[in-house]
């Protein structure tokens, strides 16, 4: 992933007002991260559970970017730098492992050429679009900030609880993304998967002498057997055979045969 450089970030500053030009900044974010539905500014690094709630809400809404060290009116004031390990440990207390995000600092040296950015540090938190595993929920609650069994979603500039309509839309996007993930497999991947399936499909399934003797003995002995309701009706070989057939059809569709 390409990241904003110090100069890129600096280019978004209007030196006349000492504020970030939000239009320029959004354009930069779209250029580096792709089109984002959301961008949030925080004057300082807030409590981990509050940051986690933002991450959850943005992930359920297609991703976004949070920049710490910027006021609500887009003035760059800088944020205190915290240990990266401590930061991620604090976030992972609430955010599931399969929710991906990236965090990095943009540091400016003490130099008048940087204007309001001089000597300041900014933390950029990037949450990519990842409907593949959505909806995301917190793995731990924290008072009234984060509740368990609740799906948060980003609505305008706030983090609210998803409605049934919101959840339905998230699930629809998840299904669509799952389908795209499967459809984007290369021909080589399909072939390798087929080869693996063939390894589990024996050329011969003949019965051995021992099995024949065992069958004859078993027929002469009456035993009360309880049917295992969890035993699959389909044999393993039949299952593998069906997978092979499906995979071969997929390959034929891929090469338009």
PDB file of C-alpha atoms in Angstrom:
ATOM      1  CA  UNK A   1       0.000   0.000   0.000  1.00  0.00           C
ATOM      2  CA  UNK A   2       1.350   3.405  -0.981  1.00  0.00           C
ATOM      3  CA  UNK A   3       1.434   5.852   1.914  1.00  0.00           C
ATOM      4  CA  UNK A   4       1.177   9.597   2.226  1.00  0.00           C
ATOM      5  CA  UNK A   5       4.626  11.128   2.454  1.00  0.00           C
ATOM      6  CA  UNK A   6       5.513  14.158   4.572  1.00  0.00           C
ATOM      7  CA  UNK A   7       5.448  16.382   1.521  1.00  0.00           C
ATOM      8  CA  UNK A   8       2.113  15.012   0.300  1.00  0.00           C
ATOM      9  CA  UNK A   9       0.561  15.704   3.674  1.00  0.00           C
ATOM     10  CA  UNK A  10       2.157  19.141   3.793  1.00  0.00           C
ATOM     11  CA  UNK A  11       0.724  19.994   0.373  1.00  0.00           C
ATOM     12  CA  UNK A  12      -2.750  19.890   1.879  1.00  0.00           C
ATOM     13  CA  UNK A  13      -1.959  22.833   4.200  1.00  0.00           C
ATOM     14  CA  UNK A  14      -3.248  26.292   3.352  1.00  0.00           C
ATOM     15  CA  UNK A  15      -0.446  28.527   4.617  1.00  0.00           C
ATOM     16  CA  UNK A  16      -2.698  31.594   4.684  1.00  0.00           C
ATOM     17  CA  UNK A  17      -5.123  30.082   7.178  1.00  0.00           C
ATOM     18  CA  UNK A  18      -2.782  27.458   8.696  1.00  0.00           C
ATOM     19  CA  UNK A  19      -5.488  24.868   8.123  1.00  0.00           C
ATOM     20  CA  UNK A  20      -5.679  21.747   6.036  1.00  0.00           C
ATOM     21  CA  UNK A  21      -7.525  22.121   2.781  1.00  0.00           C
ATOM     22  CA  UNK A  22     -10.033  19.301   3.172  1.00  0.00           C
ATOM     23  CA  UNK A  23     -10.643  19.010  -0.566  1.00  0.00           C
ATOM     24  CA  UNK A  24      -6.932  18.561  -1.270  1.00  0.00           C
ATOM     25  CA  UNK A  25      -6.545  16.125   1.609  1.00  0.00           C
ATOM     26  CA  UNK A  26      -9.479  13.992   0.499  1.00  0.00           C
ATOM     27  CA  UNK A  27      -8.082  13.907  -3.006  1.00  0.00           C
ATOM     28  CA  UNK A  28      -4.743  12.704  -1.626  1.00  0.00           C
ATOM     29  CA  UNK A  29      -6.435  10.033   0.475  1.00  0.00           C
ATOM     30  CA  UNK A  30      -8.368   8.806  -2.545  1.00  0.00           C
ATOM     31  CA  UNK A  31      -5.149   8.749  -4.566  1.00  0.00           C
ATOM     32  CA  UNK A  32      -3.232   6.733  -1.992  1.00  0.00           C
ATOM     33  CA  UNK A  33      -5.929   4.556  -0.444  1.00  0.00           C
ATOM     34  CA  UNK A  34      -8.712   4.543  -2.997  1.00  0.00           C
ATOM     35  CA  UNK A  35     -12.041   6.307  -2.642  1.00  0.00           C
ATOM     36  CA  UNK A  36     -13.022   6.492   1.019  1.00  0.00           C
ATOM     37  CA  UNK A  37     -16.497   6.986   2.392  1.00  0.00           C
ATOM     38  CA  UNK A  38     -15.191   8.499   5.552  1.00  0.00           C
ATOM     39  CA  UNK A  39     -12.469  10.579   7.086  1.00  0.00           C
ATOM     40  CA  UNK A  40     -12.289  11.543  10.748  1.00  0.00           C
ATOM     41  CA  UNK A  41     -10.070  14.047  12.549  1.00  0.00           C
ATOM     42  CA  UNK A  42      -9.058  13.796  16.181  1.00  0.00           C
ATOM     43  CA  UNK A  43      -7.176  16.507  18.021  1.00  0.00           C
ATOM     44  CA  UNK A  44      -5.370  13.933  20.163  1.00  0.00           C
ATOM     45  CA  UNK A  45      -5.046  10.199  20.569  1.00  0.00           C
ATOM     46  CA  UNK A  46      -8.142   9.181  22.504  1.00  0.00           C
ATOM     47  CA  UNK A  47      -8.843   6.098  24.634  1.00  0.00           C
ATOM     48  CA  UNK A  48      -8.257   2.774  22.900  1.00  0.00           C
ATOM     49  CA  UNK A  49     -11.851   1.625  23.293  1.00  0.00           C
ATOM     50  CA  UNK A  50     -13.074   4.786  21.540  1.00  0.00           C
ATOM     51  CA  UNK A  51     -10.580   4.317  18.715  1.00  0.00           C
ATOM     52  CA  UNK A  52     -11.651   0.684  18.444  1.00  0.00           C
ATOM     53  CA  UNK A  53     -15.284   1.714  18.111  1.00  0.00           C
ATOM     54  CA  UNK A  54     -14.382   4.008  15.217  1.00  0.00           C
ATOM     55  CA  UNK A  55     -12.418   1.186  13.541  1.00  0.00           C
ATOM     56  CA  UNK A  56     -15.340  -1.235  13.905  1.00  0.00           C
ATOM     57  CA  UNK A  57     -17.833   1.302  12.572  1.00  0.00           C
ATOM     58  CA  UNK A  58     -15.666   2.273   9.592  1.00  0.00           C
ATOM     59  CA  UNK A  59     -14.895  -1.356   8.722  1.00  0.00           C
ATOM     60  CA  UNK A  60     -18.629  -2.112   8.655  1.00  0.00           C
ATOM     61  CA  UNK A  61     -19.167   0.868   6.369  1.00  0.00           C
ATOM     62  CA  UNK A  62     -16.507   0.223   3.735  1.00  0.00           C
ATOM     63  CA  UNK A  63     -13.401   1.608   5.441  1.00  0.00           C
ATOM     64  CA  UNK A  64     -11.984   5.039   6.144  1.00  0.00           C
ATOM     65  CA  UNK A  65      -9.111   7.095   7.506  1.00  0.00           C
ATOM     66  CA  UNK A  66      -8.627   8.643  10.946  1.00  0.00           C
ATOM     67  CA  UNK A  67      -5.964  11.337  11.400  1.00  0.00           C
ATOM     68  CA  UNK A  68      -4.867  12.213  14.932  1.00  0.00           C
ATOM     69  CA  UNK A  69      -3.384  15.648  15.509  1.00  0.00           C
ATOM     70  CA  UNK A  70      -5.977  17.608  13.519  1.00  0.00           C
ATOM     71  CA  UNK A  71      -8.765  19.663  15.100  1.00  0.00           C
ATOM     72  CA  UNK A  72     -12.387  19.552  13.940  1.00  0.00           C
ATOM     73  CA  UNK A  73     -11.830  22.759  11.975  1.00  0.00           C
ATOM     74  CA  UNK A  74      -8.844  21.110  10.219  1.00  0.00           C
ATOM     75  CA  UNK A  75      -6.046  22.918  12.046  1.00  0.00           C
ATOM     76  CA  UNK A  76      -2.867  20.792  12.416  1.00  0.00           C
ATOM     77  CA  UNK A  77      -1.867  20.765  16.091  1.00  0.00           C
ATOM     78  CA  UNK A  78       0.016  17.464  16.274  1.00  0.00           C
ATOM     79  CA  UNK A  79      -0.539  14.462  18.526  1.00  0.00           C
ATOM     80  CA  UNK A  80       1.508  12.783  21.200  1.00  0.00           C
ATOM     81  CA  UNK A  81       3.434   9.801  19.887  1.00  0.00           C
ATOM     82  CA  UNK A  82       2.696   6.512  21.633  1.00  0.00           C
ATOM     83  CA  UNK A  83       4.495   3.186  21.475  1.00  0.00           C
ATOM     84  CA  UNK A  84       3.324   1.228  18.418  1.00  0.00           C
ATOM     85  CA  UNK A  85       3.157  -2.063  20.338  1.00  0.00           C
ATOM     86  CA  UNK A  86       1.131  -0.536  23.157  1.00  0.00           C
ATOM     87  CA  UNK A  87      -1.194   1.079  20.630  1.00  0.00           C
ATOM     88  CA  UNK A  88      -1.947  -2.153  18.778  1.00  0.00           C
ATOM     89  CA  UNK A  89      -2.266  -4.213  21.954  1.00  0.00           C
ATOM     90  CA  UNK A  90      -4.775  -1.651  23.215  1.00  0.00           C
ATOM     91  CA  UNK A  91      -6.787  -1.834  19.985  1.00  0.00           C
ATOM     92  CA  UNK A  92      -6.709  -5.620  19.717  1.00  0.00           C
ATOM     93  CA  UNK A  93      -8.380  -5.935  23.104  1.00  0.00           C
ATOM     94  CA  UNK A  94     -11.584  -4.924  21.355  1.00  0.00           C
ATOM     95  CA  UNK A  95     -11.061  -5.467  17.619  1.00  0.00           C
ATOM     96  CA  UNK A  96     -11.074  -9.007  16.124  1.00  0.00           C
ATOM     97  CA  UNK A  97      -7.903 -10.269  14.459  1.00  0.00           C
ATOM     98  CA  UNK A  98      -9.519 -10.629  11.034  1.00  0.00           C
ATOM     99  CA  UNK A  99     -10.286  -6.897  10.942  1.00  0.00           C
ATOM    100  CA  UNK A 100      -7.344  -5.295   9.180  1.00  0.00           C
ATOM    101  CA  UNK A 101      -6.039  -1.778   9.752  1.00  0.00           C
ATOM    102  CA  UNK A 102      -2.732   0.044   9.371  1.00  0.00           C
ATOM    103  CA  UNK A 103      -1.266   2.798  11.494  1.00  0.00           C
ATOM    104  CA  UNK A 104       1.780   4.952  10.954  1.00  0.00           C
ATOM    105  CA  UNK A 105       3.213   8.290  12.007  1.00  0.00           C
ATOM    106  CA  UNK A 106       4.127  11.300   9.925  1.00  0.00           C
ATOM    107  CA  UNK A 107       6.859  13.291  11.708  1.00  0.00           C
ATOM    108  CA  UNK A 108       8.077  16.804  10.896  1.00  0.00           C
ATOM    109  CA  UNK A 109      11.373  18.284  12.042  1.00  0.00           C
ATOM    110  CA  UNK A 110      11.624  21.687  13.653  1.00  0.00           C
ATOM    111  CA  UNK A 111      11.911  23.883  10.592  1.00  0.00           C
ATOM    112  CA  UNK A 112      10.056  27.055   9.651  1.00  0.00           C
ATOM    113  CA  UNK A 113       9.658  25.739   6.114  1.00  0.00           C
ATOM    114  CA  UNK A 114       7.029  23.343   7.461  1.00  0.00           C
ATOM    115  CA  UNK A 115       4.892  26.137   8.876  1.00  0.00           C
ATOM    116  CA  UNK A 116       2.247  24.814  11.288  1.00  0.00           C
ATOM    117  CA  UNK A 117       3.575  21.282  10.745  1.00  0.00           C
ATOM    118  CA  UNK A 118       6.997  22.158  12.191  1.00  0.00           C
ATOM    119  CA  UNK A 119       7.988  19.838  15.046  1.00  0.00           C
ATOM    120  CA  UNK A 120       4.639  18.053  15.017  1.00  0.00           C
ATOM    121  CA  UNK A 121       3.662  14.401  14.728  1.00  0.00           C
ATOM    122  CA  UNK A 122       0.489  13.010  13.167  1.00  0.00           C
ATOM    123  CA  UNK A 123      -0.901   9.500  13.442  1.00  0.00           C
ATOM    124  CA  UNK A 124      -2.720   8.151  10.394  1.00  0.00           C
ATOM    125  CA  UNK A 125      -5.011   5.171  10.894  1.00  0.00           C
ATOM    126  CA  UNK A 126      -6.211   3.464   7.712  1.00  0.00           C
ATOM    127  CA  UNK A 127      -9.106   0.964   7.680  1.00  0.00           C
ATOM    128  CA  UNK A 128      -9.472  -0.686   4.241  1.00  0.00           C
ATOM    129  CA  UNK A 129     -12.689  -1.988   2.723  1.00  0.00           C
ATOM    130  CA  UNK A 130     -13.080  -5.563   3.956  1.00  0.00           C
ATOM    131  CA  UNK A 131     -16.628  -6.821   3.663  1.00  0.00           C
ATOM    132  CA  UNK A 132     -15.253 -10.358   3.269  1.00  0.00           C
ATOM    133  CA  UNK A 133     -15.570 -10.928   7.041  1.00  0.00           C
ATOM    134  CA  UNK A 134     -18.127  -8.264   7.940  1.00  0.00           C
ATOM    135  CA  UNK A 135     -20.084  -7.448   9.998  1.00  0.00           C
ATOM    136  CA  UNK A 136     -17.475  -6.914  12.687  1.00  0.00           C
ATOM    137  CA  UNK A 137     -18.282  -6.797  16.394  1.00  0.00           C
ATOM    138  CA  UNK A 138     -16.131  -6.041  19.422  1.00  0.00           C
ATOM    139  CA  UNK A 139     -14.568  -9.045  21.136  1.00  0.00           C
ATOM    140  CA  UNK A 140     -14.755  -7.280  24.480  1.00  0.00           C
ATOM    141  CA  UNK A 141     -17.123  -4.686  25.905  1.00  0.00           C
ATOM    142  CA  UNK A 142     -16.052  -1.525  27.705  1.00  0.00           C
ATOM    143  CA  UNK A 143     -18.724   0.149  29.804  1.00  0.00           C
ATOM    144  CA  UNK A 144     -21.044   2.242  27.689  1.00  0.00           C
ATOM    145  CA  UNK A 145     -18.412   2.936  25.024  1.00  0.00           C
ATOM    146  CA  UNK A 146     -18.379  -0.503  23.402  1.00  0.00           C
ATOM    147  CA  UNK A 147     -21.156  -3.029  23.964  1.00  0.00           C
ATOM    148  CA  UNK A 148     -20.996  -6.710  23.111  1.00  0.00           C
ATOM    149  CA  UNK A 149     -23.201  -8.297  20.435  1.00  0.00           C
ATOM    150  CA  UNK A 150     -23.670  -4.897  18.796  1.00  0.00           C
ATOM    151  CA  UNK A 151     -22.803  -3.994  15.205  1.00  0.00           C
ATOM    152  CA  UNK A 152     -21.560  -0.428  14.898  1.00  0.00           C
ATOM    153  CA  UNK A 153     -21.645   1.462  11.640  1.00  0.00           C
ATOM    154  CA  UNK A 154     -20.355   4.844  10.512  1.00  0.00           C
ATOM    155  CA  UNK A 155     -23.172   7.275   9.758  1.00  0.00           C
ATOM    156  CA  UNK A 156     -22.064  10.691   8.558  1.00  0.00           C
ATOM    157  CA  UNK A 157     -19.564  11.722  11.265  1.00  0.00           C
ATOM    158  CA  UNK A 158     -20.836   9.552  14.121  1.00  0.00           C
ATOM    159  CA  UNK A 159     -20.621   5.901  15.114  1.00  0.00           C
ATOM    160  CA  UNK A 160     -24.084   4.442  15.565  1.00  0.00           C
ATOM    161  CA  UNK A 161     -25.718   1.065  15.999  1.00  0.00           C
ATOM    162  CA  UNK A 162     -26.563  -0.632  12.715  1.00  0.00           C
ATOM    163  CA  UNK A 163     -30.234  -1.043  11.861  1.00  0.00           C
ATOM    164  CA  UNK A 164     -31.634  -4.211  10.304  1.00  0.00           C
ATOM    165  CA  UNK A 165     -31.452  -2.481   6.915  1.00  0.00           C
ATOM    166  CA  UNK A 166     -27.779  -1.623   7.534  1.00  0.00           C
ATOM    167  CA  UNK A 167     -27.020  -5.230   8.488  1.00  0.00           C
ATOM    168  CA  UNK A 168     -28.769  -6.566   5.397  1.00  0.00           C
ATOM    169  CA  UNK A 169     -26.681  -4.269   3.207  1.00  0.00           C
ATOM    170  CA  UNK A 170     -23.469  -5.371   4.922  1.00  0.00           C
ATOM    171  CA  UNK A 171     -24.335  -9.037   4.391  1.00  0.00           C
ATOM    172  CA  UNK A 172     -25.194  -8.414   0.726  1.00  0.00           C
ATOM    173  CA  UNK A 173     -21.802  -6.729   0.241  1.00  0.00           C
ATOM    174  CA  UNK A 174     -20.091  -9.622   2.027  1.00  0.00           C
ATOM    175  CA  UNK A 175     -21.710 -12.157  -0.292  1.00  0.00           C
ATOM    176  CA  UNK A 176     -20.723 -10.084  -3.314  1.00  0.00           C
ATOM    177  CA  UNK A 177     -17.101  -9.806  -2.125  1.00  0.00           C
ATOM    178  CA  UNK A 178     -16.911 -13.520  -1.339  1.00  0.00           C
ATOM    179  CA  UNK A 179     -18.138 -14.293  -4.844  1.00  0.00           C
ATOM    180  CA  UNK A 180     -15.555 -11.950  -6.383  1.00  0.00           C
ATOM    181  CA  UNK A 181     -12.786 -13.540  -4.300  1.00  0.00           C
ATOM    182  CA  UNK A 182     -13.669 -16.958  -5.706  1.00  0.00           C
ATOM    183  CA  UNK A 183     -14.191 -15.751  -9.258  1.00  0.00           C
ATOM    184  CA  UNK A 184     -10.794 -14.039  -9.330  1.00  0.00           C
ATOM    185  CA  UNK A 185      -8.817 -17.244  -8.831  1.00  0.00           C
ATOM    186  CA  UNK A 186      -6.291 -17.775 -11.595  1.00  0.00           C
ATOM    187  CA  UNK A 187      -6.383 -20.768 -13.917  1.00  0.00           C
ATOM    188  CA  UNK A 188      -3.179 -22.025 -12.285  1.00  0.00           C
ATOM    189  CA  UNK A 189      -4.872 -21.963  -8.862  1.00  0.00           C
ATOM    190  CA  UNK A 190      -7.870 -23.907 -10.172  1.00  0.00           C
ATOM    191  CA  UNK A 191      -5.541 -26.511 -11.702  1.00  0.00           C
ATOM    192  CA  UNK A 192      -3.563 -26.876  -8.458  1.00  0.00           C
ATOM    193  CA  UNK A 193      -6.782 -27.332  -6.501  1.00  0.00           C
ATOM    194  CA  UNK A 194      -7.913 -30.018  -8.945  1.00  0.00           C
ATOM    195  CA  UNK A 195      -4.567 -31.818  -8.574  1.00  0.00           C
ATOM    196  CA  UNK A 196      -5.005 -31.801  -4.800  1.00  0.00           C
ATOM    197  CA  UNK A 197      -8.512 -33.271  -5.085  1.00  0.00           C
ATOM    198  CA  UNK A 198      -7.235 -36.066  -7.331  1.00  0.00           C
ATOM    199  CA  UNK A 199      -4.753 -37.078  -4.612  1.00  0.00           C
ATOM    200  CA  UNK A 200      -7.706 -37.922  -2.389  1.00  0.00           C
ATOM    201  CA  UNK A 201      -9.467 -39.950  -5.065  1.00  0.00           C
ATOM    202  CA  UNK A 202      -8.071 -43.546  -5.284  1.00  0.00           C
ATOM    203  CA  UNK A 203      -7.977 -45.284  -8.656  1.00  0.00           C
ATOM    204  CA  UNK A 204      -9.302 -48.499  -7.139  1.00  0.00           C
ATOM    205  CA  UNK A 205     -11.678 -49.135  -4.261  1.00  0.00           C
ATOM    206  CA  UNK A 206     -11.531 -52.953  -4.322  1.00  0.00           C
ATOM    207  CA  UNK A 207     -12.328 -54.922  -1.177  1.00  0.00           C
ATOM    208  CA  UNK A 208      -9.410 -56.773   0.459  1.00  0.00           C
ATOM    209  CA  UNK A 209      -9.522 -60.414   1.552  1.00  0.00           C
ATOM    210  CA  UNK A 210      -9.541 -59.319   5.171  1.00  0.00           C
ATOM    211  CA  UNK A 211     -12.551 -57.140   4.556  1.00  0.00           C
ATOM    212  CA  UNK A 212     -14.350 -60.007   2.811  1.00  0.00           C
ATOM    213  CA  UNK A 213     -13.729 -62.350   5.754  1.00  0.00           C
ATOM    214  CA  UNK A 214     -14.785 -59.684   8.163  1.00  0.00           C
ATOM    215  CA  UNK A 215     -18.004 -59.121   6.235  1.00  0.00           C
ATOM    216  CA  UNK A 216     -18.807 -62.845   6.276  1.00  0.00           C
ATOM    217  CA  UNK A 217     -18.241 -63.056  10.024  1.00  0.00           C
ATOM    218  CA  UNK A 218     -20.314 -59.978  10.683  1.00  0.00           C
ATOM    219  CA  UNK A 219     -23.205 -61.436   8.696  1.00  0.00           C
ATOM    220  CA  UNK A 220     -23.310 -64.456  10.997  1.00  0.00           C
ATOM    221  CA  UNK A 221     -23.400 -62.395  14.187  1.00  0.00           C
ATOM    222  CA  UNK A 222     -26.389 -60.326  15.225  1.00  0.00           C
ATOM    223  CA  UNK A 223     -25.470 -57.142  17.087  1.00  0.00           C
ATOM    224  CA  UNK A 224     -27.742 -54.326  18.179  1.00  0.00           C
ATOM    225  CA  UNK A 225     -26.261 -51.236  16.529  1.00  0.00           C
ATOM    226  CA  UNK A 226     -27.356 -47.694  17.187  1.00  0.00           C
ATOM    227  CA  UNK A 227     -27.427 -45.567  14.057  1.00  0.00           C
ATOM    228  CA  UNK A 228     -25.058 -42.619  14.204  1.00  0.00           C
ATOM    229  CA  UNK A 229     -27.255 -39.738  13.122  1.00  0.00           C
ATOM    230  CA  UNK A 230     -24.182 -37.565  12.511  1.00  0.00           C
ATOM    231  CA  UNK A 231     -22.592 -39.967  10.048  1.00  0.00           C
ATOM    232  CA  UNK A 232     -22.714 -38.437   6.536  1.00  0.00           C
ATOM    233  CA  UNK A 233     -25.024 -40.162   4.084  1.00  0.00           C
ATOM    234  CA  UNK A 234     -22.500 -39.585   1.320  1.00  0.00           C
ATOM    235  CA  UNK A 235     -19.231 -41.516   1.318  1.00  0.00           C
ATOM    236  CA  UNK A 236     -15.935 -39.642   1.360  1.00  0.00           C
ATOM    237  CA  UNK A 237     -15.042 -40.898  -2.106  1.00  0.00           C
ATOM    238  CA  UNK A 238     -18.403 -39.753  -3.464  1.00  0.00           C
ATOM    239  CA  UNK A 239     -17.871 -36.339  -1.894  1.00  0.00           C
ATOM    240  CA  UNK A 240     -14.401 -35.950  -3.429  1.00  0.00           C
ATOM    241  CA  UNK A 241     -15.784 -37.133  -6.758  1.00  0.00           C
ATOM    242  CA  UNK A 242     -18.444 -34.438  -6.654  1.00  0.00           C
ATOM    243  CA  UNK A 243     -15.831 -31.771  -5.848  1.00  0.00           C
ATOM    244  CA  UNK A 244     -13.678 -32.931  -8.758  1.00  0.00           C
ATOM    245  CA  UNK A 245     -16.662 -32.705 -11.105  1.00  0.00           C
ATOM    246  CA  UNK A 246     -17.484 -29.181  -9.898  1.00  0.00           C
ATOM    247  CA  UNK A 247     -13.883 -28.025 -10.170  1.00  0.00           C
ATOM    248  CA  UNK A 248     -13.557 -29.412 -13.694  1.00  0.00           C
ATOM    249  CA  UNK A 249     -16.697 -27.540 -14.723  1.00  0.00           C
ATOM    250  CA  UNK A 250     -15.256 -24.374 -13.175  1.00  0.00           C
ATOM    251  CA  UNK A 251     -12.068 -24.760 -15.229  1.00  0.00           C
ATOM    252  CA  UNK A 252     -14.085 -25.318 -18.404  1.00  0.00           C
ATOM    253  CA  UNK A 253     -16.047 -22.138 -17.723  1.00  0.00           C
ATOM    254  CA  UNK A 254     -12.799 -20.280 -17.057  1.00  0.00           C
ATOM    255  CA  UNK A 255     -11.302 -21.183 -20.425  1.00  0.00           C
ATOM    256  CA  UNK A 256     -14.724 -20.922 -22.119  1.00  0.00           C
ATOM    257  CA  UNK A 257     -14.763 -24.506 -23.364  1.00  0.00           C
TER     258      UNK A 257
END
